[in-house]
């Protein structure tokens, strides 16, 4: 399927890598769905940048029902199911000075990472699958990090 025929949903799509992915797909002609949880202003700016191709939805990817609703709304707006998902959402703060040191790290901090990265990706992929199956096409991209190869203290829960 050509990019200009695709509908691409990017979780955590309002800022950083997610916003760059949104812009790249939109420049190639794809219609894009910007998922955000807290970055509403940044998401709206992206919609303004690509008004004919972009829509933004607030949804916490760890909330299965919210994710299902986001996919339904995207299909209503564009008249077709999402063809490509990019799992990029992350519940994380890159502030090494404000993060727990290894010896103080709590299991709940690890669970928060798993909830967003693993459960969130599962929720998104499961919500996308029926539409992708129905049209006989689909792509899933999961964004990761190189910090597992080159760890940086104190990002223990992240890597």
GROMACS .gro file of C-alpha atoms in nm:
model
  159
    1UNK     CA    1   0.000   0.000   0.000
    2UNK     CA    2   0.136   0.340  -0.097
    3UNK     CA    3   0.205   0.584   0.186
    4UNK     CA    4  -0.050   0.833   0.058
    5UNK     CA    5  -0.315   0.562   0.100
    6UNK     CA    6  -0.218   0.482   0.457
    7UNK     CA    7  -0.354   0.598   0.790
    8UNK     CA    8  -0.072   0.602   1.044
    9UNK     CA    9  -0.130   0.622   1.420
   10UNK     CA   10   0.167   0.721   1.635
   11UNK     CA   11   0.140   0.684   2.011
   12UNK     CA   12   0.320   0.958   2.197
   13UNK     CA   13   0.303   1.139   1.866
   14UNK     CA   14   0.293   1.499   1.984
   15UNK     CA   15   0.656   1.551   2.085
   16UNK     CA   16   1.010   1.435   2.021
   17UNK     CA   17   1.058   1.123   1.812
   18UNK     CA   18   0.681   1.076   1.782
   19UNK     CA   19   0.633   1.422   1.631
   20UNK     CA   20   0.922   1.361   1.390
   21UNK     CA   21   0.759   1.033   1.279
   22UNK     CA   22   0.424   1.211   1.233
   23UNK     CA   23   0.588   1.480   1.019
   24UNK     CA   24   0.777   1.225   0.809
   25UNK     CA   25   0.463   1.024   0.728
   26UNK     CA   26   0.254   1.336   0.664
   27UNK     CA   27   0.516   1.480   0.427
   28UNK     CA   28   0.493   1.157   0.227
   29UNK     CA   29   0.116   1.200   0.199
   30UNK     CA   30  -0.011   0.965   0.469
   31UNK     CA   31  -0.301   1.063   0.689
   32UNK     CA   32  -0.183   1.068   1.049
   33UNK     CA   33  -0.336   1.013   1.391
   34UNK     CA   34  -0.148   1.189   1.670
   35UNK     CA   35  -0.200   1.012   2.000
   36UNK     CA   36  -0.117   1.210   2.312
   37UNK     CA   37  -0.187   1.188   2.681
   38UNK     CA   38  -0.073   1.523   2.818
   39UNK     CA   39   0.083   1.721   2.530
   40UNK     CA   40  -0.237   1.868   2.387
   41UNK     CA   41  -0.083   2.197   2.272
   42UNK     CA   42   0.195   2.020   2.084
   43UNK     CA   43  -0.058   1.782   1.925
   44UNK     CA   44  -0.277   2.073   1.811
   45UNK     CA   45   0.027   2.244   1.657
   46UNK     CA   46   0.093   1.932   1.450
   47UNK     CA   47  -0.269   1.920   1.337
   48UNK     CA   48  -0.236   2.286   1.233
   49UNK     CA   49   0.078   2.196   1.039
   50UNK     CA   50  -0.108   1.926   0.842
   51UNK     CA   51  -0.476   2.031   0.864
   52UNK     CA   52  -0.600   1.811   0.578
   53UNK     CA   53  -0.410   1.500   0.692
   54UNK     CA   54  -0.386   1.505   1.070
   55UNK     CA   55  -0.611   1.446   1.365
   56UNK     CA   56  -0.519   1.427   1.733
   57UNK     CA   57  -0.674   1.215   2.007
   58UNK     CA   58  -0.604   1.210   2.378
   59UNK     CA   59  -0.582   0.852   2.503
   60UNK     CA   60  -0.378   0.679   2.770
   61UNK     CA   61  -0.245   0.370   2.590
   62UNK     CA   62  -0.261   0.170   2.913
   63UNK     CA   63  -0.641   0.211   2.906
   64UNK     CA   64  -0.774  -0.050   2.664
   65UNK     CA   65  -1.116   0.114   2.627
   66UNK     CA   66  -0.963   0.455   2.555
   67UNK     CA   67  -0.743   0.298   2.287
   68UNK     CA   68  -1.041   0.120   2.127
   69UNK     CA   69  -1.231   0.449   2.124
   70UNK     CA   70  -0.935   0.630   1.966
   71UNK     CA   71  -0.923   0.376   1.682
   72UNK     CA   72  -1.299   0.402   1.627
   73UNK     CA   73  -1.280   0.783   1.614
   74UNK     CA   74  -0.985   0.773   1.373
   75UNK     CA   75  -1.180   0.543   1.140
   76UNK     CA   76  -1.482   0.774   1.162
   77UNK     CA   77  -1.270   1.077   1.070
   78UNK     CA   78  -1.079   0.917   0.782
   79UNK     CA   79  -1.342   0.669   0.664
   80UNK     CA   80  -1.103   0.374   0.678
   81UNK     CA   81  -0.914   0.179   0.942
   82UNK     CA   82  -0.564   0.260   1.064
   83UNK     CA   83  -0.312   0.076   0.845
   84UNK     CA   84   0.008   0.143   1.038
   85UNK     CA   85   0.082   0.190   1.407
   86UNK     CA   86   0.400   0.323   1.559
   87UNK     CA   87   0.423   0.242   1.929
   88UNK     CA   88   0.627   0.526   2.072
   89UNK     CA   89   0.443   0.624   2.393
   90UNK     CA   90   0.649   0.634   2.707
   91UNK     CA   91   0.571   0.742   3.062
   92UNK     CA   92   0.912   0.873   3.141
   93UNK     CA   93   1.109   1.175   3.251
   94UNK     CA   94   1.463   1.221   3.125
   95UNK     CA   95   1.586   1.398   3.435
   96UNK     CA   96   1.873   1.200   3.578
   97UNK     CA   97   1.904   1.421   3.884
   98UNK     CA   98   1.538   1.373   3.976
   99UNK     CA   99   1.523   0.997   3.922
  100UNK     CA  100   1.562   0.721   4.175
  101UNK     CA  101   1.912   0.585   4.213
  102UNK     CA  102   1.944   0.209   4.166
  103UNK     CA  103   1.957   0.134   4.537
  104UNK     CA  104   1.634   0.335   4.590
  105UNK     CA  105   1.444   0.208   4.286
  106UNK     CA  106   1.096   0.074   4.364
  107UNK     CA  107   0.928  -0.208   4.175
  108UNK     CA  108   0.636   0.027   4.102
  109UNK     CA  109   0.870   0.237   3.886
  110UNK     CA  110   0.951  -0.071   3.677
  111UNK     CA  111   0.581  -0.160   3.657
  112UNK     CA  112   0.500   0.188   3.529
  113UNK     CA  113   0.742   0.136   3.241
  114UNK     CA  114   0.600  -0.207   3.156
  115UNK     CA  115   0.245  -0.072   3.172
  116UNK     CA  116   0.310   0.193   2.911
  117UNK     CA  117   0.559   0.020   2.686
  118UNK     CA  118   0.432  -0.339   2.692
  119UNK     CA  119   0.064  -0.319   2.790
  120UNK     CA  120   0.023   0.001   2.590
  121UNK     CA  121   0.172  -0.155   2.277
  122UNK     CA  122  -0.045  -0.465   2.324
  123UNK     CA  123  -0.359  -0.252   2.357
  124UNK     CA  124  -0.273  -0.056   2.044
  125UNK     CA  125  -0.185  -0.361   1.834
  126UNK     CA  126  -0.500  -0.544   1.944
  127UNK     CA  127  -0.713  -0.239   1.859
  128UNK     CA  128  -0.548  -0.210   1.517
  129UNK     CA  129  -0.562  -0.578   1.423
  130UNK     CA  130  -0.930  -0.607   1.318
  131UNK     CA  131  -0.903  -0.314   1.077
  132UNK     CA  132  -0.574  -0.435   0.935
  133UNK     CA  133  -0.708  -0.787   0.892
  134UNK     CA  134  -1.023  -0.652   0.730
  135UNK     CA  135  -0.831  -0.468   0.459
  136UNK     CA  136  -0.556  -0.727   0.424
  137UNK     CA  137  -0.276  -0.485   0.509
  138UNK     CA  138  -0.108  -0.362   0.823
  139UNK     CA  139   0.222  -0.255   0.969
  140UNK     CA  140   0.339  -0.229   1.330
  141UNK     CA  141   0.654  -0.044   1.434
  142UNK     CA  142   0.771  -0.057   1.795
  143UNK     CA  143   1.015   0.217   1.894
  144UNK     CA  144   1.285   0.114   2.141
  145UNK     CA  145   1.601   0.261   2.284
  146UNK     CA  146   1.972   0.206   2.249
  147UNK     CA  147   2.018   0.258   2.624
  148UNK     CA  148   2.001  -0.117   2.681
  149UNK     CA  149   2.324  -0.142   2.482
  150UNK     CA  150   2.478   0.173   2.628
  151UNK     CA  151   2.319   0.217   2.972
  152UNK     CA  152   2.323   0.553   3.140
  153UNK     CA  153   2.283   0.585   3.515
  154UNK     CA  154   2.015   0.637   3.655
  155UNK     CA  155   1.776   0.511   3.385
  156UNK     CA  156   1.744   0.161   3.533
  157UNK     CA  157   1.367   0.139   3.508
  158UNK     CA  158   1.371   0.267   3.151
  159UNK     CA  159   1.622   0.018   3.016
   0.00000   0.00000   0.00000
